Short mmCIF file of C-alpha atoms in Angstrom, two decimals:
data_model
loop_
_atom_site.label_atom_id
_atom_site.label_comp_id
_atom_site.label_asym_id
_atom_site.label_seq_id
_atom_site.Cartn_x
_atom_site.Cartn_y
_atom_site.Cartn_z
CA MET A 776 75.67 35.88 -57.59
CA LEU A 777 77.27 37.29 -54.48
CA ARG A 778 78.70 40.16 -56.50
CA THR A 779 75.25 41.03 -57.83
CA GLU A 780 73.71 41.19 -54.38
CA THR A 781 76.51 43.35 -53.03
CA LEU A 782 76.12 45.73 -55.93
CA THR A 783 72.37 46.09 -55.53
CA LEU A 784 72.52 46.51 -51.76
CA THR A 785 74.64 49.63 -52.14
CA HIS A 786 72.03 51.19 -54.50
CA SER A 787 69.65 53.75 -53.07
CA PRO A 788 65.99 53.44 -54.21
CA ALA A 789 66.38 56.47 -56.51
CA GLU A 790 69.53 55.05 -58.11
CA ARG A 791 67.83 51.71 -58.48
CA TRP A 792 64.86 53.29 -60.22
CA ASN A 793 67.11 55.30 -62.57
CA ASP A 794 69.02 52.17 -63.49
CA PHE A 795 65.79 50.27 -64.11
CA GLU A 796 64.27 53.15 -66.11
CA GLU A 797 67.32 53.31 -68.37
CA GLN A 798 67.09 49.60 -69.10
CA VAL A 799 63.36 49.73 -69.81
CA LYS A 800 63.65 52.74 -72.11
CA THR A 801 66.15 50.85 -74.26
CA TYR A 802 63.78 47.94 -74.84
CA GLU A 803 60.37 49.52 -74.28
CA LYS A 804 59.20 49.21 -77.89
CA ALA A 805 60.23 45.57 -78.22
CA LEU A 806 58.58 44.70 -74.91
CA TYR A 807 55.35 46.42 -75.88
CA HIS A 808 55.42 44.75 -79.28
CA PHE A 809 55.80 41.33 -77.65
CA ALA A 810 52.94 42.02 -75.21
CA TYR A 811 50.75 43.37 -78.02
CA ARG A 812 51.28 40.35 -80.28
CA LEU A 813 50.62 37.97 -77.39
CA THR A 814 47.37 39.60 -76.28
CA GLY A 815 46.18 41.01 -79.61
CA ASP A 816 44.73 44.09 -77.92
CA ALA A 817 46.33 47.46 -77.12
CA ASN A 818 44.69 47.87 -73.71
CA ASP A 819 45.48 44.31 -72.64
CA ALA A 820 49.05 44.76 -73.83
CA GLN A 821 49.44 47.95 -71.79
CA ASP A 822 48.05 46.26 -68.69
CA LEU A 823 50.27 43.23 -69.20
CA LEU A 824 53.39 45.32 -69.72
CA GLN A 825 52.60 47.52 -66.73
CA GLU A 826 52.12 44.50 -64.50
CA ALA A 827 55.30 42.92 -65.82
CA LEU A 828 57.32 46.10 -65.23
CA LEU A 829 56.05 46.33 -61.67
CA LYS A 830 56.97 42.73 -61.04
CA ALA A 831 60.36 43.20 -62.67
CA TYR A 832 61.12 46.30 -60.57
CA ARG A 833 60.24 44.48 -57.36
CA SER A 834 62.60 41.64 -58.23
CA TYR A 835 65.21 43.82 -59.93
CA HIS A 836 67.76 42.80 -57.28
CA ARG A 837 67.64 39.32 -58.83
CA PHE A 838 68.58 40.58 -62.28
CA GLU A 839 72.22 39.86 -63.01
CA PRO A 840 74.04 42.84 -64.55
CA GLY A 841 75.66 41.89 -67.83
CA THR A 842 72.86 39.53 -68.82
CA SER A 843 70.19 40.43 -71.35
CA PHE A 844 67.49 42.63 -69.83
CA ASP A 845 65.00 42.18 -72.68
CA ARG A 846 65.19 38.35 -72.45
CA TRP A 847 64.57 38.59 -68.73
CA MET A 848 61.57 40.84 -69.36
CA PHE A 849 60.20 38.54 -72.10
CA GLN A 850 60.28 35.74 -69.56
CA ILE A 851 58.29 37.79 -67.01
CA ILE A 852 55.77 38.97 -69.61
CA TYR A 853 55.23 35.42 -70.89
CA ARG A 854 54.77 33.95 -67.38
CA LEU A 855 52.31 36.70 -66.46
CA PHE A 856 50.43 36.26 -69.72
CA ILE A 857 50.10 32.51 -69.17
CA ASP A 858 48.95 33.03 -65.55
CA ASN A 859 46.37 35.64 -66.56
CA TYR A 860 45.17 33.47 -69.42
CA ARG A 861 44.66 30.53 -67.06
CA LYS A 862 42.77 32.73 -64.61
CA LYS A 863 40.55 33.99 -67.42
CA ARG A 864 39.87 30.45 -68.57
CA ARG A 865 38.85 29.38 -65.06
CA ARG A 866 36.49 32.36 -64.65
CA PRO A 867 32.95 31.53 -65.89
CA PHE A 868 31.81 33.68 -68.79
CA VAL A 869 28.84 35.92 -68.03
CA SER A 870 27.23 38.07 -70.68
CA SER A 871 24.02 39.82 -71.52
CA LEU A 872 21.52 38.01 -73.72
CA ASP A 873 21.36 41.08 -75.96
CA GLU A 874 25.10 40.99 -76.72
CA PRO A 875 26.25 39.07 -79.79
CA HIS A 876 27.77 35.70 -78.98
CA PRO A 877 31.57 36.01 -78.60
CA HIS A 878 32.30 32.90 -80.65
CA LEU A 879 30.13 34.11 -83.50
CA GLU A 880 31.82 37.51 -83.26
CA GLN A 881 35.23 35.85 -83.48
CA GLU A 882 34.15 33.82 -86.46
CA LYS A 883 33.09 37.01 -88.18
CA THR A 884 36.47 38.68 -87.65
CA THR A 885 38.49 35.74 -88.92
CA GLU A 886 37.16 36.13 -92.43
CA VAL A 887 40.11 37.10 -94.60
CA PRO A 888 39.26 39.83 -97.08
CA ASP A 889 40.66 39.97 -100.59
CA TYR A 890 43.13 42.84 -100.90
CA SER A 891 43.80 42.41 -104.59
CA ASN A 892 41.91 45.58 -105.52
CA LEU A 893 43.20 47.87 -102.75
CA PRO A 894 45.20 50.73 -104.20
CA GLU A 895 46.91 52.16 -101.12
CA ASP A 896 49.92 50.36 -99.75
CA SER A 897 49.73 51.75 -96.23
CA ALA A 898 46.11 50.71 -95.86
CA LEU A 899 47.02 47.32 -97.24
CA ARG A 900 49.83 46.94 -94.73
CA ARG A 901 47.52 47.92 -91.89
CA GLU A 902 44.93 45.43 -93.01
CA LEU A 903 47.56 42.76 -93.45
CA GLY A 904 48.78 43.48 -89.92
CA LYS A 905 45.26 42.97 -88.62
CA THR A 906 44.83 39.74 -90.57
CA ILE A 907 48.10 38.32 -89.27
CA GLN A 908 47.25 39.39 -85.72
CA GLN A 909 43.90 37.62 -85.95
CA ALA A 910 45.64 34.50 -87.17
CA LEU A 911 48.23 34.76 -84.38
CA ILE A 912 45.51 35.01 -81.74
CA ARG A 913 44.04 31.74 -82.97
CA LEU A 914 47.26 29.87 -82.23
CA PRO A 915 47.69 28.11 -78.87
CA GLU A 916 49.58 30.45 -76.48
CA ASN A 917 52.81 28.43 -76.32
CA PHE A 918 53.02 28.18 -80.15
CA ARG A 919 52.19 31.89 -80.42
CA ALA A 920 54.90 32.92 -77.96
CA ALA A 921 57.54 30.78 -79.69
CA VAL A 922 56.66 32.12 -83.15
CA ILE A 923 56.60 35.76 -81.95
CA LEU A 924 59.95 35.42 -80.19
CA CYS A 925 61.49 33.80 -83.26
CA ASP A 926 60.03 35.78 -86.15
CA ILE A 927 59.19 39.15 -84.62
CA GLN A 928 61.81 39.49 -81.89
CA GLY A 929 64.48 37.57 -83.81
CA LEU A 930 65.64 35.36 -80.94
CA SER A 931 67.59 32.17 -81.57
CA TYR A 932 66.15 28.78 -80.58
CA GLU A 933 68.55 28.65 -77.63
CA GLU A 934 67.34 32.02 -76.33
CA ILE A 935 63.70 31.06 -76.83
CA SER A 936 64.22 27.87 -74.84
CA GLN A 937 65.57 30.00 -71.98
CA VAL A 938 62.68 32.47 -72.12
CA LEU A 939 59.97 29.79 -72.34
CA ARG A 940 61.88 27.44 -70.03
CA CYS A 941 61.61 24.40 -72.28
CA SER A 942 63.97 22.19 -74.27
CA LEU A 943 65.38 23.02 -77.71
CA GLY A 944 63.35 20.19 -79.22
CA THR A 945 60.15 21.65 -77.80
CA VAL A 946 61.01 25.08 -79.20
CA ARG A 947 61.72 23.56 -82.60
CA SER A 948 58.40 21.74 -82.59
CA ARG A 949 56.36 24.72 -81.30
CA ILE A 950 57.76 27.06 -83.95
CA HIS A 951 57.16 24.59 -86.73
CA ARG A 952 53.62 23.72 -85.64
CA GLY A 953 52.83 27.39 -85.08
CA ARG A 954 54.01 28.32 -88.57
CA ARG A 955 52.09 25.44 -90.12
CA LEU A 956 48.90 26.63 -88.45
CA LEU A 957 49.56 30.20 -89.55
CA ARG A 958 50.14 28.99 -93.08
CA GLU A 959 46.72 27.31 -93.07
CA LEU A 960 45.02 30.38 -91.58
CA LEU A 961 46.70 32.80 -93.98
CA GLN A 962 46.23 30.61 -97.05
CA PRO A 963 43.41 32.79 -98.50
CA TYR A 964 45.58 35.89 -98.10
CA PHE A 965 48.59 34.28 -99.77
CA HIS A 966 46.47 33.12 -102.71
CA GLY A 967 45.10 36.67 -103.04
CA GLU A 968 48.64 38.04 -103.01
CA ARG A 969 49.72 35.61 -105.71
CA ARG A 970 46.75 36.57 -107.89
CA ARG A 971 47.54 40.26 -107.35
CA LYS A 972 51.17 39.77 -108.30
CA GLY A 973 50.30 37.56 -111.24
CA MET B 1305 65.05 11.70 -96.41
CA ASN B 1306 61.33 11.39 -97.08
CA CYS B 1307 58.93 14.32 -97.49
CA HIS B 1308 57.44 14.01 -93.98
CA ARG B 1309 60.86 14.19 -92.34
CA VAL B 1310 61.95 17.10 -94.55
CA GLN B 1311 58.76 19.08 -93.90
CA ASN B 1312 59.31 18.74 -90.16
CA LEU B 1313 62.78 20.18 -90.57
CA LEU B 1314 61.82 23.04 -92.86
CA SER B 1315 61.22 25.63 -90.11
CA SER B 1316 64.60 24.90 -88.56
CA TYR B 1317 66.12 25.03 -92.05
CA LEU B 1318 64.53 28.42 -92.59
CA ASP B 1319 65.91 29.70 -89.27
CA GLN B 1320 69.36 28.22 -89.99
CA GLU B 1321 69.14 26.05 -86.90
CA LEU B 1322 70.17 22.78 -88.56
CA SER B 1323 73.55 21.09 -88.66
CA ALA B 1324 75.58 21.41 -91.87
CA ASP B 1325 74.80 17.83 -92.84
CA GLU B 1326 71.04 18.22 -92.30
CA ARG B 1327 71.04 21.47 -94.24
CA ARG B 1328 72.71 19.83 -97.18
CA ARG B 1329 70.26 16.93 -97.20
CA VAL B 1330 67.20 19.20 -96.94
CA ARG B 1331 68.51 21.45 -99.73
CA LYS B 1332 69.04 18.43 -101.95
CA HIS B 1333 65.49 17.18 -101.27
CA LEU B 1334 63.96 20.62 -101.99
CA PHE B 1335 65.74 20.73 -105.29
CA HIS B 1336 63.98 17.55 -106.43
CA CYS B 1337 60.58 17.69 -104.62
CA SER B 1338 58.16 20.36 -105.86
CA SER B 1339 55.52 19.87 -103.08
CA CYS B 1340 58.13 20.31 -100.33
CA ALA B 1341 59.54 23.30 -102.19
CA ARG B 1342 56.05 24.87 -102.28
CA PHE B 1343 55.59 24.15 -98.58
CA PHE B 1344 58.94 25.80 -97.90
CA GLU B 1345 57.95 28.82 -99.97
CA GLU B 1346 54.75 29.21 -97.93
CA LEU B 1347 56.63 28.93 -94.64
CA THR B 1348 59.01 31.62 -95.92
CA LEU B 1349 56.00 33.83 -96.70
CA VAL B 1350 54.65 33.31 -93.15
CA LYS B 1351 58.00 34.19 -91.61
CA GLY B 1352 58.37 37.22 -93.91
CA SER B 1353 54.88 38.49 -93.05
CA LEU B 1354 55.62 38.30 -89.34
CA GLU B 1355 59.01 39.94 -89.72
CA ASN B 1356 57.50 42.85 -91.65
CA LEU B 1357 54.75 43.56 -89.13
CA GLU B 1358 54.78 47.18 -88.06
CA PRO B 1359 55.47 47.60 -84.35
CA PRO B 1360 52.44 49.10 -82.58
CA SER B 1361 52.83 52.51 -81.03
CA THR B 1362 51.43 53.54 -77.70
CA GLU B 1363 50.82 57.03 -76.39
CA GLU B 1364 50.61 55.81 -72.82
CA ASP B 1365 53.70 56.41 -70.71
CA ILE B 1366 53.66 53.02 -69.05
CA LEU B 1367 56.93 53.54 -67.23
CA LYS B 1368 55.64 56.74 -65.64
CA LYS B 1369 52.52 54.92 -64.50
CA VAL B 1370 54.65 52.18 -62.97
CA HIS B 1371 56.77 54.77 -61.16
CA LEU B 1372 53.70 56.56 -59.78
CA TYR B 1373 52.15 53.29 -58.70
CA GLN B 1374 55.36 52.22 -56.99
CA LYS B 1375 55.59 55.58 -55.18
CA GLY B 1376 51.95 55.36 -54.15
CA LYS B 1377 52.51 51.87 -52.84
CA LEU B 1378 55.47 53.06 -50.77
CA LEU B 1379 53.42 55.93 -49.34
CA GLU B 1380 50.56 53.59 -48.63
CA GLN B 1381 52.91 51.26 -46.77
CA THR B 1382 54.34 54.12 -44.70
CA PHE B 1383 50.82 55.33 -43.95
CA PHE B 1384 49.77 51.79 -43.01
CA TRP B 1385 52.55 51.40 -40.43
CA GLY B 1386 52.19 55.01 -39.21
CA LYS B 1387 48.49 54.45 -38.65
CA ARG B 1388 49.21 51.29 -36.68
CA LEU B 1389 51.72 53.10 -34.51
CA VAL B 1390 49.30 55.94 -33.74
CA LEU B 1391 46.53 53.46 -32.91
CA THR B 1392 48.79 51.57 -30.50
CA ALA B 1393 49.80 54.83 -28.78
CA VAL B 1394 46.14 55.84 -28.44
CA TRP B 1395 45.26 52.48 -26.90
CA ILE B 1396 48.07 52.71 -24.34
CA LEU B 1397 47.04 56.28 -23.45
CA LEU B 1398 43.40 55.21 -23.03
CA PHE B 1399 44.44 52.32 -20.81
CA LEU B 1400 46.51 54.56 -18.56
CA LEU B 1401 43.76 57.19 -18.41
CA THR B 1402 41.12 54.60 -17.48
CA SER B 1403 43.36 53.10 -14.79
CA PHE B 1404 43.97 56.54 -13.34
CA LEU B 1405 40.26 57.39 -13.32
CA LEU B 1406 39.21 54.06 -11.79
CA PHE B 1407 41.93 54.00 -9.13
CA PRO B 1408 42.69 57.62 -8.24
CA ASP B 1409 44.50 56.60 -4.95
CA SER B 1410 47.66 55.20 -6.37
CA THR B 1411 48.96 53.76 -3.00
CA PRO B 1412 47.79 50.19 -2.41
CA PRO B 1413 46.05 49.78 0.99
CA ASP B 1414 48.41 47.01 2.18
CA LEU B 1415 51.38 49.24 1.78
CA ALA B 1416 49.81 52.22 3.53
CA GLY B 1417 51.90 51.53 6.67
CA GLU B 1418 55.05 51.51 4.61
CA THR B 1419 54.96 55.28 4.43
CA GLN B 1420 55.05 55.53 8.24
CA TYR B 1421 57.50 52.68 8.82
CA PRO B 1422 59.70 52.47 5.76
CA GLY B 1423 61.79 49.33 5.40
CA ARG B 1424 59.87 47.17 7.90
CA THR B 1425 56.34 45.97 8.65
CA ARG B 1426 54.01 47.90 10.85
CA PRO B 1427 54.32 46.80 14.53
CA LEU B 1428 51.30 45.10 16.07
CA SER B 1429 49.24 47.04 18.55
CA GLU B 1430 49.67 46.11 22.21
CA GLU B 1431 46.24 44.40 22.31
CA ARG B 1432 47.10 42.26 19.32
CA GLN B 1433 50.46 41.35 20.87
CA GLU B 1434 48.66 40.30 24.05
CA GLU B 1435 46.15 38.32 22.02
CA ASN B 1436 48.95 36.51 20.21
CA ILE B 1437 50.71 35.56 23.44
CA ASN B 1438 47.51 34.25 25.06
CA ARG B 1439 46.36 32.28 21.99
CA PRO B 1440 46.09 28.54 22.89
CA VAL B 1441 48.42 26.26 21.00
CA LEU B 1442 46.57 23.48 19.24
CA PRO B 1443 47.76 20.01 20.17
CA PHE B 1444 49.02 17.72 17.45
CA LEU B 1445 46.38 15.29 16.37
CA PRO B 1446 47.43 11.70 16.79
CA GLY B 1447 47.80 9.59 13.72
CA ILE B 1448 48.63 12.43 11.37
CA PRO B 1449 52.28 12.48 10.42
CA VAL B 1450 54.05 15.78 10.66
CA SER B 1451 55.41 16.80 7.29
CA ARG B 1452 58.82 18.44 7.12
#
């Protein structure tokens, strides 16, 4: 710990930025992917990542060289996401009477279309991506984060427990429950796929 | 192992996060139980779908935005402290200017004699000296103790 502080104290602000920039560029895509899958929206993901990068740069002196930068960033993104989500939940919802009701809107988007007759693979993949994202968004945040870190980012249970700051047992349970919920939500799609293949 | 127990372990089995013994027991159960095998197949499909998701692309240069924001913040901070410093200097200058305008004669009246007789007090006039000598001394009042 002492070594880390001594190292960072000798850095000038420009050197510090260059060092930080290099680290971020290595993992930028993975970090954005994580933020995008958590929020389910490109603009929200950009805002979340921007806020997380700012926070990370301010506390960059606390980052220990030699440890995993992306895991450290995942932790910051997740904490920020949870904080923002809580704030949003506390804020009362105000909308115009002319606007469609958000819950009804959500219900409409969760309908899973049948892709069995779609000829183009790329379009099918895009649609599948959307369907899975919609299902992911319906998971509770802690299940969602665990599943994303495991299946999309490829982290081990041990690493996930460090990022989410919970026990291995909790990680195990969150991943399993998250996947079970996803399985239920994606059931119509899987049946369609089977019919298409068969 | 019963089905409930096995189904709870299937995600960990899929991620190869079980001990060798547990793996062996789950594998054995899956071989015999078709409903658990189907459940496992569906979990594998879920995991596969997530793994094959295309990473989203962004045209925004987020890092550049962060750098600009950070620079702006630094400038803002410098400006904030610079502004405070200038304001303090202006206040001090105003105070001095007002004092000078209100009290143009900078020598205090009590010290006016000091300029004529530096290092000692101004001597009393002869009349005042006379007055002092001839001033009657008040007698001590009886009954009042003299404090030392």
